[in-house]
Amino acid sequence: MTEPQGSEAVLVEPRQEVPRTPAGPPVPLMPDYAGAGLQAVMPALLAHLTRAAALPEWFPAPVAGASQIVLLVLDGLGAEQLQSRAPLAPVLSAGEGRAITSVAPSTTATALTTLVTGTVPAAHGVVGYRVALDGKVMNVLQWSLDGVDARVKVPAPVFQPCPSFPGATAPVPVVTRNDYGPTGFTAAHLGPAELHRWYTPAGLVTGVRQLLCAGAPFVYAYYEGIDKVAHAQGLGEHYDDELRAVDRLVADVIDVLPSGTALVVTADHGQVDVGSSIEVLGSDIMQHVSLISGEGRFRWLHVPPGATTDVTAAAEELYGDEAWVRTREQVIDDGWLGGVPSPTVTTRLGDVALVPFAPMAFLDPADVGELRLKARHGSLTAEEMLVPLLAWSGG
């Protein structure tokens, strides 16, 4: 496989959507690739610690005086879900900060790679949870092709060449769940980071405390519980109870912060409760489709040459009242990926994207496991695109 060149991605200004009439579809919430977005967080934090650059004006104030920083990523915690449940999470709700934007698609594989590398999806090339590769579909989180481990066939540094933790002066310690050890996706987005693996949430706190006491200037910590509960149980009582538990976890991390340390909390995406609202693609579309990639809320259709116009028109007719329908060229030209991807990365995209703004998802018959997911993400709605950026001072 040809190595993708991150430097080939050219940053472009997103073309402004014209607001539709009340009867028409809403306007996509575009990633803020030029400002307060996930791609800016890691470079800003590491540049601050080395005094290489001042923090952006939109950064939470507690970071400015910190000589040590902990970045805690709470997978799946959207800013809108947090705001609507503020009484359940008093610690998180009291954090100083604001909402920033995720990426397109607003999914873990793409968003975490953007966060850690400080680059846009067009550059790092992790353009979804399931991406096209040599006529097959690769599951990026499992790093598998046809259910087979792909670490040898698809080396992580070739698939994703952008360095992790840009500006770090030493390997960054990563405090993460034991299950997320030396996997393909770990290598692709975290690079040669030091893994400090925990078995229970208390171990996350212990790992952070030990690293800070040992003098680590920057610690990256990751917790996935909110995302897991949302997928399995939706945004109901189980989600609320998990949010309460996460709020206590954040309080425990704050309690172990030495003076001069800041805790920064963010997330990769939010969630939309989809439940059983699953759309099976009609035969007039599927007769042209050779491959399906992406995920339920950012579904890519791969079609033979010459069929894009017909499939786009049919999809718009059938689904235009509940989803944005875009060709690959429109997705790129409108700036959804943050720039123009290299030819290699472009081959990972489909020809037509179906991106729901309604609380529903599109089924891929080859990935029926998604049917178990009650809450989902991937689209460009505010519920999925807005994530918190909050901070606290230690001591």
PDB file of N, CA and C in Angstrom, residues 236-273:
ATOM      1  N   GLY A 236     -30.642   7.396  28.695  1.00  0.00           N
ATOM      2  CA  GLY A 236     -31.616   7.367  29.782  1.00  0.00           C
ATOM      3  C   GLY A 236     -30.963   7.279  31.147  1.00  0.00           C
ATOM      4  N   GLU A 237     -31.558   6.478  32.035  1.00  0.00           N
ATOM      5  CA  GLU A 237     -31.106   6.420  33.428  1.00  0.00           C
ATOM      6  C   GLU A 237     -29.690   5.867  33.564  1.00  0.00           C
ATOM      7  N   HIS A 238     -29.342   4.852  32.767  1.00  0.00           N
ATOM      8  CA  HIS A 238     -27.989   4.315  32.861  1.00  0.00           C
ATOM      9  C   HIS A 238     -26.954   5.364  32.475  1.00  0.00           C
ATOM     10  N   TYR A 239     -27.271   6.142  31.452  1.00  0.00           N
ATOM     11  CA  TYR A 239     -26.374   7.224  31.046  1.00  0.00           C
ATOM     12  C   TYR A 239     -26.232   8.243  32.178  1.00  0.00           C
ATOM     13  N   ASP A 240     -27.348   8.620  32.782  1.00  0.00           N
ATOM     14  CA  ASP A 240     -27.308   9.606  33.866  1.00  0.00           C
ATOM     15  C   ASP A 240     -26.461   9.109  35.039  1.00  0.00           C
ATOM     16  N   ASP A 241     -26.615   7.834  35.379  1.00  0.00           N
ATOM     17  CA  ASP A 241     -25.832   7.298  36.489  1.00  0.00           C
ATOM     18  C   ASP A 241     -24.347   7.216  36.135  1.00  0.00           C
ATOM     19  N   GLU A 242     -24.041   6.894  34.890  1.00  0.00           N
ATOM     20  CA  GLU A 242     -22.642   6.883  34.474  1.00  0.00           C
ATOM     21  C   GLU A 242     -22.055   8.293  34.527  1.00  0.00           C
ATOM     22  N   LEU A 243     -22.842   9.283  34.136  1.00  0.00           N
ATOM     23  CA  LEU A 243     -22.359  10.664  34.204  1.00  0.00           C
ATOM     24  C   LEU A 243     -22.069  11.063  35.645  1.00  0.00           C
ATOM     25  N   ARG A 244     -22.928  10.641  36.579  1.00  0.00           N
ATOM     26  CA  ARG A 244     -22.658  10.914  37.997  1.00  0.00           C
ATOM     27  C   ARG A 244     -21.339  10.279  38.430  1.00  0.00           C
ATOM     28  N   ALA A 245     -21.109   9.032  38.004  1.00  0.00           N
ATOM     29  CA  ALA A 245     -19.872   8.343  38.365  1.00  0.00           C
ATOM     30  C   ALA A 245     -18.653   9.025  37.749  1.00  0.00           C
ATOM     31  N   VAL A 246     -18.786   9.471  36.514  1.00  0.00           N
ATOM     32  CA  VAL A 246     -17.682  10.172  35.859  1.00  0.00           C
ATOM     33  C   VAL A 246     -17.399  11.495  36.554  1.00  0.00           C
ATOM     34  N   ASP A 247     -18.431  12.153  37.005  1.00  0.00           N
ATOM     35  CA  ASP A 247     -18.232  13.403  37.742  1.00  0.00           C
ATOM     36  C   ASP A 247     -17.411  13.161  39.006  1.00  0.00           C
ATOM     37  N   ARG A 248     -17.681  12.049  39.687  1.00  0.00           N
ATOM     38  CA  ARG A 248     -16.885  11.708  40.875  1.00  0.00           C
ATOM     39  C   ARG A 248     -15.454  11.358  40.482  1.00  0.00           C
ATOM     40  N   LEU A 249     -15.284  10.700  39.324  1.00  0.00           N
ATOM     41  CA  LEU A 249     -13.943  10.388  38.845  1.00  0.00           C
ATOM     42  C   LEU A 249     -13.149  11.660  38.592  1.00  0.00           C
ATOM     43  N   VAL A 250     -13.768  12.635  37.964  1.00  0.00           N
ATOM     44  CA  VAL A 250     -13.093  13.913  37.719  1.00  0.00           C
ATOM     45  C   VAL A 250     -12.733  14.582  39.039  1.00  0.00           C
ATOM     46  N   ALA A 251     -13.630  14.524  40.007  1.00  0.00           N
ATOM     47  CA  ALA A 251     -13.332  15.099  41.324  1.00  0.00           C
ATOM     48  C   ALA A 251     -12.124  14.408  41.961  1.00  0.00           C
ATOM     49  N   ASP A 252     -12.037  13.085  41.806  1.00  0.00           N
ATOM     50  CA  ASP A 252     -10.903  12.345  42.368  1.00  0.00           C
ATOM     51  C   ASP A 252      -9.593  12.750  41.689  1.00  0.00           C
ATOM     52  N   VAL A 253      -9.630  12.978  40.395  1.00  0.00           N
ATOM     53  CA  VAL A 253      -8.412  13.420  39.696  1.00  0.00           C
ATOM     54  C   VAL A 253      -8.013  14.814  40.173  1.00  0.00           C
ATOM     55  N   ILE A 254      -8.986  15.688  40.325  1.00  0.00           N
ATOM     56  CA  ILE A 254      -8.683  17.040  40.814  1.00  0.00           C
ATOM     57  C   ILE A 254      -8.027  16.979  42.182  1.00  0.00           C
ATOM     58  N   ASP A 255      -8.483  16.048  43.022  1.00  0.00           N
ATOM     59  CA  ASP A 255      -7.955  15.943  44.386  1.00  0.00           C
ATOM     60  C   ASP A 255      -6.481  15.552  44.427  1.00  0.00           C
ATOM     61  N   VAL A 256      -5.982  14.883  43.374  1.00  0.00           N
ATOM     62  CA  VAL A 256      -4.577  14.456  43.400  1.00  0.00           C
ATOM     63  C   VAL A 256      -3.675  15.414  42.632  1.00  0.00           C
ATOM     64  N   LEU A 257      -4.199  16.518  42.155  1.00  0.00           N
ATOM     65  CA  LEU A 257      -3.379  17.468  41.405  1.00  0.00           C
ATOM     66  C   LEU A 257      -2.503  18.279  42.349  1.00  0.00           C
ATOM     67  N   PRO A 258      -1.188  18.284  42.140  1.00  0.00           N
ATOM     68  CA  PRO A 258      -0.329  19.172  42.930  1.00  0.00           C
ATOM     69  C   PRO A 258      -0.551  20.634  42.532  1.00  0.00           C
ATOM     70  N   SER A 259      -0.061  21.515  43.354  1.00  0.00           N
ATOM     71  CA  SER A 259      -0.102  22.937  43.010  1.00  0.00           C
ATOM     72  C   SER A 259       0.698  23.173  41.725  1.00  0.00           C
ATOM     73  N   GLY A 260       0.190  24.039  40.878  1.00  0.00           N
ATOM     74  CA  GLY A 260       0.857  24.323  39.622  1.00  0.00           C
ATOM     75  C   GLY A 260       0.463  23.388  38.498  1.00  0.00           C
ATOM     76  N   THR A 261      -0.505  22.506  38.764  1.00  0.00           N
ATOM     77  CA  THR A 261      -0.982  21.558  37.760  1.00  0.00           C
ATOM     78  C   THR A 261      -2.396  21.932  37.327  1.00  0.00           C
ATOM     79  N   ALA A 262      -2.705  21.701  36.073  1.00  0.00           N
ATOM     80  CA  ALA A 262      -4.064  21.912  35.571  1.00  0.00           C
ATOM     81  C   ALA A 262      -4.613  20.610  35.020  1.00  0.00           C
ATOM     82  N   LEU A 263      -5.886  20.370  35.281  1.00  0.00           N
ATOM     83  CA  LEU A 263      -6.611  19.289  34.635  1.00  0.00           C
ATOM     84  C   LEU A 263      -7.450  19.881  33.520  1.00  0.00           C
ATOM     85  N   VAL A 264      -7.323  19.324  32.315  1.00  0.00           N
ATOM     86  CA  VAL A 264      -8.141  19.719  31.175  1.00  0.00           C
ATOM     87  C   VAL A 264      -8.985  18.511  30.778  1.00  0.00           C
ATOM     88  N   VAL A 265     -10.283  18.719  30.631  1.00  0.00           N
ATOM     89  CA  VAL A 265     -11.200  17.663  30.223  1.00  0.00           C
ATOM     90  C   VAL A 265     -11.811  18.016  28.880  1.00  0.00           C
ATOM     91  N   THR A 266     -11.797  17.062  27.969  1.00  0.00           N
ATOM     92  CA  THR A 266     -12.498  17.222  26.702  1.00  0.00           C
ATOM     93  C   THR A 266     -13.070  15.874  26.294  1.00  0.00           C
ATOM     94  N   ALA A 267     -13.630  15.806  25.104  1.00  0.00           N
ATOM     95  CA  ALA A 267     -14.226  14.573  24.589  1.00  0.00           C
ATOM     96  C   ALA A 267     -14.012  14.510  23.085  1.00  0.00           C
ATOM     97  N   ASP A 268     -14.343  13.363  22.508  1.00  0.00           N
ATOM     98  CA  ASP A 268     -14.164  13.198  21.073  1.00  0.00           C
ATOM     99  C   ASP A 268     -15.435  13.511  20.289  1.00  0.00           C
ATOM    100  N   HIS A 269     -16.604  13.317  20.886  1.00  0.00           N
ATOM    101  CA  HIS A 269     -17.877  13.544  20.207  1.00  0.00           C
ATOM    102  C   HIS A 269     -19.000  13.464  21.224  1.00  0.00           C
ATOM    103  N   GLY A 270     -20.197  13.863  20.816  1.00  0.00           N
ATOM    104  CA  GLY A 270     -21.384  13.671  21.631  1.00  0.00           C
ATOM    105  C   GLY A 270     -22.186  12.487  21.123  1.00  0.00           C
ATOM    106  N   GLN A 271     -23.493  12.475  21.446  1.00  0.00           N
ATOM    107  CA  GLN A 271     -24.325  11.322  21.119  1.00  0.00           C
ATOM    108  C   GLN A 271     -25.731  11.759  20.714  1.00  0.00           C
ATOM    109  N   VAL A 272     -26.370  10.923  19.926  1.00  0.00           N
ATOM    110  CA  VAL A 272     -27.778  11.085  19.579  1.00  0.00           C
ATOM    111  C   VAL A 272     -28.477   9.762  19.868  1.00  0.00           C
ATOM    112  N   ASP A 273     -29.612   9.806  20.565  1.00  0.00           N
ATOM    113  CA  ASP A 273     -30.378   8.601  20.844  1.00  0.00           C
ATOM    114  C   ASP A 273     -31.119   8.191  19.574  1.00  0.00           C
TER     115      ASP A 273
END
